[in-house]
Coordinates of C-alpha atoms in Angstrom, one line a residue:
M58 CA 13.3 -31.7 7.8
L59 CA 10.2 -30.2 6.1
L60 CA 10.7 -28.7 2.3
P61 CA 9.3 -25.8 1.6
T62 CA 6.5 -25.7 -0.9
R63 CA 6.3 -24.0 -4.0
E64 CA 4.4 -21.4 -2.9
A65 CA 6.6 -20.7 0.1
I66 CA 9.3 -20.5 -2.5
V67 CA 7.3 -18.2 -4.5
F68 CA 6.7 -15.9 -1.3
V69 CA 10.3 -16.2 -0.2
K70 CA 11.3 -14.3 -3.8
M71 CA 8.5 -11.6 -3.6
L72 CA 8.2 -10.4 -0.3
P73 CA 11.1 -8.6 1.1
M74 CA 10.5 -4.8 2.2
N75 CA 10.7 -1.9 0.1
G76 CA 14.6 -1.0 -0.8
G77 CA 16.4 2.4 -1.1
N78 CA 15.5 5.6 0.8
G79 CA 12.7 6.8 -1.6
K80 CA 9.6 8.0 -0.1
S81 CA 8.2 4.7 -0.3
S82 CA 11.3 2.6 0.8
Y83 CA 10.8 0.9 4.2
A84 CA 13.6 3.0 5.7
N85 CA 11.4 5.8 5.4
N86 CA 8.3 4.2 6.4
S87 CA 9.2 2.4 9.4
L88 CA 8.8 4.8 12.3
L89 CA 6.4 2.6 14.2
Q90 CA 8.6 -0.6 14.2
R91 CA 11.8 1.6 15.6
R92 CA 9.0 2.6 18.2
I93 CA 8.7 -0.8 19.3
I94 CA 12.3 -1.4 19.2
L95 CA 12.6 1.3 21.7
E96 CA 9.5 0.5 24.1
V97 CA 10.8 -3.2 24.7
R98 CA 14.6 -2.0 25.3
P99 CA 14.1 -2.8 29.1
F100 CA 13.0 -6.4 28.2
L101 CA 15.9 -6.7 25.8
E102 CA 18.8 -5.4 28.5
D103 CA 16.8 -7.7 31.3
S104 CA 17.4 -10.9 28.7
I105 CA 20.9 -10.1 27.9
K106 CA 21.9 -9.3 31.7
D107 CA 20.5 -12.9 32.2
A108 CA 22.2 -14.5 29.3
F109 CA 25.8 -13.4 30.3
S110 CA 25.6 -13.0 33.9
S111 CA 28.0 -15.9 34.6
G112 CA 30.3 -14.9 31.8
I113 CA 31.0 -13.3 28.6
P114 CA 32.6 -15.3 25.7
S115 CA 35.5 -13.9 23.8
C116 CA 33.5 -13.6 20.9
V117 CA 29.6 -13.0 21.0
K118 CA 27.8 -14.2 18.1
L119 CA 24.5 -12.4 17.8
A120 CA 21.7 -12.3 15.0
D121 CA 18.9 -10.1 14.0
L122 CA 15.9 -12.4 12.2
G123 CA 13.9 -9.9 9.7
C124 CA 16.2 -7.2 9.8
A125 CA 14.8 -5.6 6.7
S126 CA 16.9 -2.3 5.3
G127 CA 17.5 1.2 6.6
P128 CA 18.7 2.4 10.1
N129 CA 16.4 0.2 12.2
A130 CA 18.4 -3.0 11.3
L131 CA 21.1 -1.8 13.3
S132 CA 19.3 -0.1 16.1
A133 CA 18.8 -3.4 18.1
I134 CA 22.0 -4.4 17.6
S135 CA 23.9 -1.3 19.0
E136 CA 21.4 -1.7 21.9
I137 CA 22.7 -5.3 22.6
I138 CA 26.5 -4.5 22.0
H139 CA 26.1 -1.4 24.0
T140 CA 24.5 -3.4 27.1
I141 CA 27.2 -6.5 26.9
H142 CA 30.1 -4.2 26.9
G143 CA 28.7 -2.2 29.5
M144 CA 28.6 -5.5 31.5
S145 CA 32.1 -6.5 30.6
K146 CA 33.1 -2.9 32.2
R147 CA 31.4 -3.8 35.4
M148 CA 32.9 -7.2 35.2
N149 CA 36.3 -5.5 34.8
C150 CA 37.0 -7.8 31.9
K151 CA 38.2 -7.1 28.3
S152 CA 35.3 -6.1 26.1
P153 CA 34.2 -9.2 23.4
E154 CA 34.5 -9.1 19.8
F155 CA 31.2 -9.2 18.4
Q156 CA 29.9 -11.2 15.2
V157 CA 26.8 -9.9 14.0
F158 CA 24.6 -11.6 11.3
L159 CA 21.7 -9.4 10.0
N160 CA 19.2 -12.1 8.3
D161 CA 16.3 -11.2 6.0
L162 CA 14.8 -12.7 2.6
P163 CA 17.4 -12.5 -0.3
G164 CA 15.6 -9.9 -1.9
N165 CA 16.5 -7.6 1.0
D166 CA 18.0 -4.3 0.3
F167 CA 21.0 -5.3 2.3
N168 CA 23.4 -2.7 0.3
N169 CA 21.4 -0.1 2.1
I170 CA 22.4 -1.5 5.5
F171 CA 25.8 -2.0 4.3
S172 CA 26.2 1.7 3.4
L173 CA 25.3 2.8 7.0
L174 CA 28.1 0.7 8.6
P175 CA 30.9 3.1 8.5
D176 CA 28.9 5.7 10.3
F177 CA 27.6 3.0 12.9
Y178 CA 31.1 1.9 13.5
E179 CA 32.5 5.3 14.1
K180 CA 29.5 6.1 16.4
M181 CA 30.1 3.0 18.6
T182 CA 34.2 3.6 18.8
K183 CA 33.1 7.3 19.9
E184 CA 30.6 6.2 22.5
D185 CA 32.8 2.9 23.8
G186 CA 36.2 3.7 22.9
T187 CA 37.4 0.4 24.5
L188 CA 34.9 -1.8 22.2
G189 CA 35.8 -4.9 20.8
H190 CA 35.9 -5.5 17.0
C191 CA 32.6 -6.0 15.5
F192 CA 32.2 -8.1 12.5
I193 CA 28.5 -7.8 10.8
T194 CA 27.5 -9.9 7.7
G195 CA 24.1 -10.6 5.6
V196 CA 22.7 -13.9 5.9
P197 CA 19.8 -14.0 2.9
G198 CA 17.4 -16.7 3.6
S199 CA 13.8 -17.5 5.4
F200 CA 13.8 -17.9 8.8
Y201 CA 11.8 -20.7 8.5
S202 CA 14.9 -22.8 7.2
R203 CA 18.1 -23.4 9.0
I204 CA 20.0 -20.4 8.2
F205 CA 23.1 -21.0 10.9
P206 CA 25.4 -24.0 12.1
S207 CA 24.2 -26.0 15.3
R208 CA 25.1 -24.2 18.6
N209 CA 26.5 -21.3 17.1
L210 CA 24.4 -18.3 18.6
D211 CA 24.4 -16.6 21.8
F212 CA 22.0 -14.3 21.6
V213 CA 18.8 -13.9 18.6
H214 CA 16.6 -11.2 18.6
S215 CA 13.6 -10.8 16.2
S216 CA 11.2 -7.3 16.0
C217 CA 8.2 -7.1 13.9
S218 CA 9.1 -10.2 11.6
V219 CA 7.6 -13.5 12.8
H220 CA 4.2 -12.4 11.9
W221 CA 5.0 -13.0 8.6
L222 CA 3.6 -16.5 7.6
S223 CA 5.9 -18.7 5.4
Q224 CA 3.1 -18.9 2.8
A225 CA -0.4 -18.0 2.3
P226 CA -2.8 -20.7 4.1
A227 CA -4.6 -23.2 2.3
G228 CA -8.6 -22.8 1.5
L229 CA -8.6 -19.1 1.0
E230 CA -10.8 -19.8 -2.0
K231 CA -13.9 -19.3 0.4
N232 CA -12.4 -15.8 1.3
K233 CA -13.5 -13.8 -1.9
G234 CA -13.6 -10.1 -1.8
H235 CA -11.1 -10.0 0.8
V236 CA -7.1 -9.6 1.2
H237 CA -7.1 -11.0 4.8
I238 CA -9.7 -12.0 7.8
A239 CA -12.5 -9.8 7.6
N240 CA -15.9 -9.7 9.2
G241 CA -17.3 -11.4 6.2
S242 CA -14.9 -14.0 6.4
P243 CA -16.1 -17.6 7.2
P244 CA -14.8 -19.5 10.3
T245 CA -12.6 -21.8 8.1
V246 CA -10.8 -18.7 6.8
I247 CA -10.0 -17.9 10.3
E248 CA -9.2 -21.6 11.3
A249 CA -6.7 -21.6 8.1
Y250 CA -4.8 -18.6 9.1
T251 CA -4.4 -19.8 13.1
N252 CA -3.5 -23.2 11.6
Q253 CA -0.8 -21.6 9.5
F254 CA 0.7 -19.8 11.9
Q255 CA 0.8 -22.3 14.5
R256 CA 2.8 -24.5 12.0
D257 CA 5.3 -21.7 11.1
F258 CA 6.2 -20.8 14.7
S259 CA 6.5 -24.2 15.8
L260 CA 9.0 -24.7 12.8
F261 CA 10.5 -21.3 13.5
L262 CA 11.1 -22.2 17.5
G263 CA 12.1 -25.8 16.6
L264 CA 15.0 -24.4 14.1
R265 CA 16.4 -21.5 16.7
S266 CA 16.6 -24.3 19.0
E267 CA 19.0 -26.1 16.8
E268 CA 21.1 -22.9 16.3
I269 CA 21.2 -21.2 19.7
K270 CA 24.3 -22.6 22.1
P271 CA 23.1 -24.2 25.4
G272 CA 22.2 -21.4 27.6
G273 CA 21.7 -18.8 24.7
R274 CA 18.7 -16.3 24.9
M275 CA 16.2 -15.2 22.2
V276 CA 13.7 -12.1 22.5
I277 CA 10.9 -11.8 19.8
T278 CA 8.7 -8.8 19.6
T279 CA 5.7 -9.5 17.8
I280 CA 2.3 -7.8 16.6
S281 CA -0.8 -8.6 18.6
R282 CA -4.3 -7.3 19.4
S283 CA -5.8 -6.4 22.1
T284 CA -9.4 -8.3 21.4
E285 CA -9.9 -12.1 20.9
D286 CA -11.9 -11.6 18.2
P287 CA -9.4 -11.7 14.9
S288 CA -12.4 -10.0 12.6
G289 CA -13.1 -7.1 14.7
G290 CA -12.7 -3.7 13.6
E291 CA -9.4 -3.1 15.5
C292 CA -7.5 -5.8 12.8
C293 CA -9.8 -5.8 10.0
D294 CA -11.1 -2.2 9.1
L295 CA -8.1 -1.1 7.1
W296 CA -7.9 -4.7 5.2
E297 CA -11.5 -4.0 4.0
L298 CA -11.2 -0.7 2.9
L299 CA -7.9 -2.0 0.8
A300 CA -9.8 -5.1 -0.4
E301 CA -12.7 -2.6 -1.8
S302 CA -10.1 -0.3 -3.3
L303 CA -8.2 -3.3 -4.9
T304 CA -11.6 -4.7 -6.2
D305 CA -12.3 -1.6 -7.9
M306 CA -8.9 -1.1 -9.5
L307 CA -9.4 -4.6 -11.0
A308 CA -12.8 -3.8 -12.3
E309 CA -11.4 -0.9 -14.2
V310 CA -8.8 -3.3 -16.1
S311 CA -9.9 -4.8 -19.2
L312 CA -9.1 -8.9 -18.5
P313 CA -10.0 -11.9 -20.7
S314 CA -12.7 -14.0 -19.5
S315 CA -10.1 -16.4 -18.8
A316 CA -8.3 -14.7 -16.4
N317 CA -9.9 -15.2 -13.3
Y318 CA -6.7 -16.7 -11.7
T319 CA -5.8 -13.1 -10.9
K320 CA -5.7 -13.2 -6.9
I321 CA -5.0 -11.3 -3.7
Y322 CA -3.0 -12.4 -1.1
C323 CA -2.4 -10.7 2.5
I324 CA 0.1 -12.1 4.7
G325 CA 0.5 -10.8 8.2
C326 CA 0.4 -6.9 7.6
E327 CA 1.5 -6.7 4.1
V328 CA -0.6 -7.4 0.7
L329 CA 1.1 -9.2 -2.0
M330 CA -0.6 -9.4 -5.4
A331 CA -0.2 -12.7 -7.0
F332 CA -1.2 -15.3 -9.8
F333 CA -2.4 -18.2 -7.4
N334 CA -4.8 -19.7 -5.2
F335 CA -7.2 -16.6 -4.1
Y336 CA -9.9 -16.0 -6.9
V337 CA -11.2 -12.6 -7.1
G338 CA -14.9 -13.1 -8.2
A339 CA -14.4 -16.8 -9.6
D340 CA -17.5 -18.9 -8.9

């Protein structure tokens, strides 16, 4: 099994979504992610019906990977449970119990999610009076590693998460002055991001194939673009503006001449300021 690199371990520690319920929290700044969950509902329902068309187990084991915090963490799970419960009614069988695993990085604000559970359980009971028991557990860890026992899960869901890489690609030193792929990025930088994603996504799928039961299903929703050019304006204008702002901020800070190790990274759609691999203004 591949072991995580030092850089990957550092990212796991540094990249959770903002916790709490404040103005800058993920819980209050994730409307787009919620809209995406609602948009893919028909596809989610079709996949669930296909997975359990021949029968529903007495205990359905579900996992949401990259759940983050706030109400979105329970939104997709609620839809999955409602759909399966409705199927059990149509089949004239007892509603199953549900074991739900919410996964994200160890620094994720799981306490925020747990604080929502009493209202969640109450709402589910009112809407589906014959609903079976539901047990929800937080599972901290990177989904680029094994996080569940073999052949354990019936259904896996992940929304707006797998665009996050396990670590920054190697060779970004040539991408000076940028926090992501930009108009001025050399082809080697685009290739580096592409190769890193292909390795990560292949690893992700391989790990889940070990954890999902035979006949189980997985629904993944991820961000995409409408153009082939990864350095086009649709993808990069925002990051170039951000890079300019960060560069201006750094220019106003008095640093010793030896401080050329100050670096900036962007993985997927979030910016990480760290102290390795991307030299800002270094020769």
